[in-house]
Coordinates of C-alpha atoms in Angstrom, one line a residue:
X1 CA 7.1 -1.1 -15.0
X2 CA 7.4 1.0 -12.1
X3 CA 4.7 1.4 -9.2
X4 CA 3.3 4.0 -7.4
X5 CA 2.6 2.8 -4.0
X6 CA 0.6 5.3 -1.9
X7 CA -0.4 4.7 2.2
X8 CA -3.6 5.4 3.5
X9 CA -4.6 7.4 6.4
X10 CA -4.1 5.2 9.1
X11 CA -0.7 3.1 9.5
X12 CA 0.5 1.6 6.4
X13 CA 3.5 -0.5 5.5
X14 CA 4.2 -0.4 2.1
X15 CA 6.0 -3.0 0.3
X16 CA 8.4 -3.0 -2.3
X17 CA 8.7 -4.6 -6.0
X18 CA 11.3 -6.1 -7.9
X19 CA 10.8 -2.7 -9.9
X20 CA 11.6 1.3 -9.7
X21 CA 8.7 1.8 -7.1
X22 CA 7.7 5.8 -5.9
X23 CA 6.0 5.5 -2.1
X24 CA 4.1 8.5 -1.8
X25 CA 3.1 10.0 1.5
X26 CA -0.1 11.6 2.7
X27 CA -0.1 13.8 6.4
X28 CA -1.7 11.6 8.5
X29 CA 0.2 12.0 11.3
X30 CA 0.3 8.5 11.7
X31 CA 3.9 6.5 11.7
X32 CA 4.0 4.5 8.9
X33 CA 7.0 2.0 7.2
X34 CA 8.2 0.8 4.1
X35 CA 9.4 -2.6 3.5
X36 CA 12.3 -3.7 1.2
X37 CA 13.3 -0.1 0.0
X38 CA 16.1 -0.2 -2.8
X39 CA 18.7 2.8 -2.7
X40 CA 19.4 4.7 -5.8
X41 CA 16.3 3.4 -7.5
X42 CA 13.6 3.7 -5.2
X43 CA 11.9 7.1 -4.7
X44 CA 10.4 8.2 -1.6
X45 CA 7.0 11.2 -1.9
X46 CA 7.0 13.4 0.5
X47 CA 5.5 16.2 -2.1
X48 CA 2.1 16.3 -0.6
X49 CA 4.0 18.4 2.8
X50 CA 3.9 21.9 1.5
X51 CA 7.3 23.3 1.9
X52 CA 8.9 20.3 3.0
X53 CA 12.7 19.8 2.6
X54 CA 15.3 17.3 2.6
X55 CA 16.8 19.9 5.5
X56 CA 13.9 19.4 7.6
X57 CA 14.0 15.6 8.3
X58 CA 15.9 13.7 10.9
X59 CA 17.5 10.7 9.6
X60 CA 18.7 8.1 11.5
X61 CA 20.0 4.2 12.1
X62 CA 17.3 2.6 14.5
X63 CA 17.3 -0.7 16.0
X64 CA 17.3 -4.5 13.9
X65 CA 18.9 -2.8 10.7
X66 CA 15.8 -0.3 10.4
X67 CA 16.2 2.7 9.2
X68 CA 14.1 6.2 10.6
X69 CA 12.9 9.0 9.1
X70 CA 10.9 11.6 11.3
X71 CA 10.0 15.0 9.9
X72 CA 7.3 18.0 11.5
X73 CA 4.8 18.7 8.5
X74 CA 5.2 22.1 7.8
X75 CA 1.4 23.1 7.7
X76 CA -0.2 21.3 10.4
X77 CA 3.1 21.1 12.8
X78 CA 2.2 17.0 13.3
X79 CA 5.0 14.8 13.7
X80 CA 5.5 11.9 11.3
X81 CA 7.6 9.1 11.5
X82 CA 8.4 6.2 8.2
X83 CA 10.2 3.2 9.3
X84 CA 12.6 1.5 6.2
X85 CA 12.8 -2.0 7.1
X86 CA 13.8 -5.5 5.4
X87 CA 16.5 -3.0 3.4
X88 CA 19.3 -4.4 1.3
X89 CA 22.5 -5.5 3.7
X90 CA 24.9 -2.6 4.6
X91 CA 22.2 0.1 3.7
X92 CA 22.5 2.8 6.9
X93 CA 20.8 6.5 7.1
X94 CA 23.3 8.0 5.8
X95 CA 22.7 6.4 2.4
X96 CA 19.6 8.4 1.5
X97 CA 20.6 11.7 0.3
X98 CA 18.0 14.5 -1.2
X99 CA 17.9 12.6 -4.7
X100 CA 15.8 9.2 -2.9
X101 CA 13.1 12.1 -2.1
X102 CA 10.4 13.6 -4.1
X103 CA 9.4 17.1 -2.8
X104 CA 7.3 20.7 -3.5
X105 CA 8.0 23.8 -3.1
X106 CA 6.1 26.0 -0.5
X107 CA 2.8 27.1 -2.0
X108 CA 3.2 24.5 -5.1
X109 CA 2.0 20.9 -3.2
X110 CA 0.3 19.1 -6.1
X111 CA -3.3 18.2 -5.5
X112 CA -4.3 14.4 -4.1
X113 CA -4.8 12.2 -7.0
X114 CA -6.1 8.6 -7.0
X115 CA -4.3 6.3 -5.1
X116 CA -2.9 3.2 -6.6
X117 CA -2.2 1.0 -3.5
X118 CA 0.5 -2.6 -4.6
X119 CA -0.1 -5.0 -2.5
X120 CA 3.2 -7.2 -3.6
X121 CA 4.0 -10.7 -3.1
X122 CA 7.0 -10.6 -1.0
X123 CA 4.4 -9.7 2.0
X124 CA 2.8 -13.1 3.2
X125 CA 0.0 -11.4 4.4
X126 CA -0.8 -7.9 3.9
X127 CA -3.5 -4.8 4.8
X128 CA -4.6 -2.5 2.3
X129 CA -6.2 0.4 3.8
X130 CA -8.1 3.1 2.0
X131 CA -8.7 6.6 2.1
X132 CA -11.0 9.5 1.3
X133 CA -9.9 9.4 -2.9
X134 CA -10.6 7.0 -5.1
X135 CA -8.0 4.2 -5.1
X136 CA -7.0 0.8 -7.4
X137 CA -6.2 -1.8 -5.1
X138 CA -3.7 -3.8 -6.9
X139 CA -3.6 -7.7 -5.4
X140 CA -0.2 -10.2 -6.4
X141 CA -0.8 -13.8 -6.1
X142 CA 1.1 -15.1 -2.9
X143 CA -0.8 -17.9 -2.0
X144 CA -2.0 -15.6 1.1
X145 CA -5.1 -14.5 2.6
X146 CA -5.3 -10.4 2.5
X147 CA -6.8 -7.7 4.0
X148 CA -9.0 -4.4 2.6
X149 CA -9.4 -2.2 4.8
X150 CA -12.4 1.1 4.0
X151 CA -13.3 -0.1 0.7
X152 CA -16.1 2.1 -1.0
X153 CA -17.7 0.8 -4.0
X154 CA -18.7 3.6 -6.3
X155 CA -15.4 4.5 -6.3
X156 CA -12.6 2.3 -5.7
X157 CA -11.5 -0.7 -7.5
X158 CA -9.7 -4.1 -7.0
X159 CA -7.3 -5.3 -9.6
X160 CA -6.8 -8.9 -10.3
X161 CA -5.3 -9.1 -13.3
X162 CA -2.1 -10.4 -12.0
X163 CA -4.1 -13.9 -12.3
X164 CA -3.7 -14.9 -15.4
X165 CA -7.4 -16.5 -17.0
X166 CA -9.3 -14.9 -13.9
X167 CA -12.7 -13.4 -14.6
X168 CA -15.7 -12.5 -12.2
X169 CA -17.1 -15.8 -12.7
X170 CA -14.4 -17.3 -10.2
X171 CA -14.9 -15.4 -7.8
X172 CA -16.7 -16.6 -4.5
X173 CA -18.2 -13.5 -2.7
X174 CA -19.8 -13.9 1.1
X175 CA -21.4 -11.9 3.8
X176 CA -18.8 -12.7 6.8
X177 CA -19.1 -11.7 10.5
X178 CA -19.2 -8.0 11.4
X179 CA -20.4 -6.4 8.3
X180 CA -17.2 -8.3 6.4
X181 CA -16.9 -9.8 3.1
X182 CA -15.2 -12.1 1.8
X183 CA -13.9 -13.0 -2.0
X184 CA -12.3 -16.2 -2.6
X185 CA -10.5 -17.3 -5.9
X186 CA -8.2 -19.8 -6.8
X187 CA -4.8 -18.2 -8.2
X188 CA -4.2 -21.0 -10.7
X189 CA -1.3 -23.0 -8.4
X190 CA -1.4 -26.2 -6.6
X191 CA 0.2 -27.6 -3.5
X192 CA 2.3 -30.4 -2.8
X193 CA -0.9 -32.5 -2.6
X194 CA -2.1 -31.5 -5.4
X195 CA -5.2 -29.5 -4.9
X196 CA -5.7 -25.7 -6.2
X197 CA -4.2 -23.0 -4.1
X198 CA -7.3 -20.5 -2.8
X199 CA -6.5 -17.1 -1.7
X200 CA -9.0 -14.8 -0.1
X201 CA -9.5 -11.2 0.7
X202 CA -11.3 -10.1 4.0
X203 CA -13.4 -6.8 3.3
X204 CA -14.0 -4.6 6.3
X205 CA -14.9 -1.4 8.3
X206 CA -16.5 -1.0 4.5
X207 CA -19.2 1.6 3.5
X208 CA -22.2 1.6 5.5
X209 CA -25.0 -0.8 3.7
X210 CA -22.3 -2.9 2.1
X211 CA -22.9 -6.1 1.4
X212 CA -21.5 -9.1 -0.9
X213 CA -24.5 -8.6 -3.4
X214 CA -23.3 -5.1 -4.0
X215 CA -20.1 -6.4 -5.7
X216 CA -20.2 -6.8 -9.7
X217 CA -18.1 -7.5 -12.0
X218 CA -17.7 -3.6 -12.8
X219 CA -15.8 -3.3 -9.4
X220 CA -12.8 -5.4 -10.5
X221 CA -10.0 -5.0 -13.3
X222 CA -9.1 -8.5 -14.8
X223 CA -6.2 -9.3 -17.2

C-alpha cells in the first residue's frame, strides 16, 4: 500500500512508512520537513508550484545528517524550505536526482484535491494540522497521545481503522480547556503491568461552535 501524505498550511513534518509514500507539497511559504525519507522509492510533490523544476531548487547537506531543499515558488516568488531528516545512513543531497520529484508543467498545476494526512507510528507524538480542503486524518496506534490541529467537521474525517475491533462506542469524547477536545480510546495493547494502553487525541484551534457533542460516529472511518 502506498500513502499519500500531504502538509498543511502551517509547518508540517511528515513522517514516513514502511511503504512507497508520495509527500505532496502545498505553497505555504512555511518551512516544513519530512522524516524518514527513503531514496529511490519515496516520491517527493512539488506539482502544486506551477512551473516548478528540478533546475530551480537548491539542494544541499545541512547540519546533523539533514538534508535541505529550498526552492522560490514560481507564482508567488515565496521562498520555501523542506528539511529531510531521520534519513537512511550515507544518504547526502546529492542522492536525490529529478526522478525523487513529482512536478507540472507551467500552466498545467493540477487542482488541490483532498488531503489524506498519515500520521505513522514511528512518530511518538505527532501534530496533524489541517487546511482549507477536505482531509482524512489517518491515526497508527503508537501508544501516544496526538495532536489535530483545524479540524472541521462537515468535512474532514478521522480514520481509525488501524485499531482492529474499534467502533464509536469506545470512544471517550470531552470538552477540554480552551475550546479543545479530547477522544480517548484504548488501542487493544497492554503494559508491562498489565492494564490497557489508552491513546488520546487533543482537538484544537477547531471550528468555531465546536464542541464534543458535535462528534458522531459519521465523522470517523473504522476497520
Amino acid at each position: 500500500m502506498a500513502f499519500v501524505l500531504d502538509n498543511g498550511a502551517r509547518f508540517t513534518q511528515l513522517v514516513g512508512t514502511d511503504e512507497a509514500d508520495t509527500f505532496r507539497f502545498i505553497a505555504d511559504g512555511f518551512t516544513d520537513a519530512i522524516s524518514g525519507f527513503e531514496d529511490d522509492r519515496d516520491i517527493i510533490d512539488l506539482a502544486q508550484f506551477d512551473g516548478l523544476t528540478f533546475q530551480d531548487l537548491t539542494i544541499f547537506d545541512g547540519r546533523n545528517g539533514r538534508v535541505v531543499i529550498e526552492f522560490t515558488d514560481p507564482v508567488t516568488q515565496v521562498s520555501e524550505k523542506i528539511f529531510l531528516k531521520n534519513n537512511a545512513d550515507g544518504f547526502q543531497a546529492s542522492d536525490l536526482t529529478e526522478s525523487d520529484f513529482q512536478f507540472a508543467p507551467s500552466g498545467q498545476t493540477p487542482p488541490p484535491t483532498p488531503q489524506i494526512t498519515v500520521l505513522d507510528r514511528q512518530s511518538p507524538w505527532s501534530q496533524l494540522v489541517g487546511s482549507a480542503e477536505a482531509e482524512t486524518f489517518v491515526f497508527l496506534k503508537d501508544g501516544f497521545n496526538d495532536g489535530l490541529v483545524g479540524y472541521d467537521p462537515t468535512e474532514d474525517l478521522i480514520d481509525l481503522s488501524a485499531y482492529a475491533g474499534l467502533t464509536f462506542d469506545d470512544l471517550t469524547i470531552r470538552n477540554g480547556n480552551f475550546g479543545r477536545v479530547t477522544i480517548s480510546y484504548e488501542n487493544g495493547d497492554t503494559d508491562g503491568g498489565g492494564n490497557a494502553v489508552v491513546e488520546k487525541i487533543t482537538m484544537k484551534d477547531n471550528a468555531p461552535g465546536f464542541f464534543a457533542a458535535d462528534l458522531t460516529e459519521d465523522n470517523f472511518i473504522f476497520g
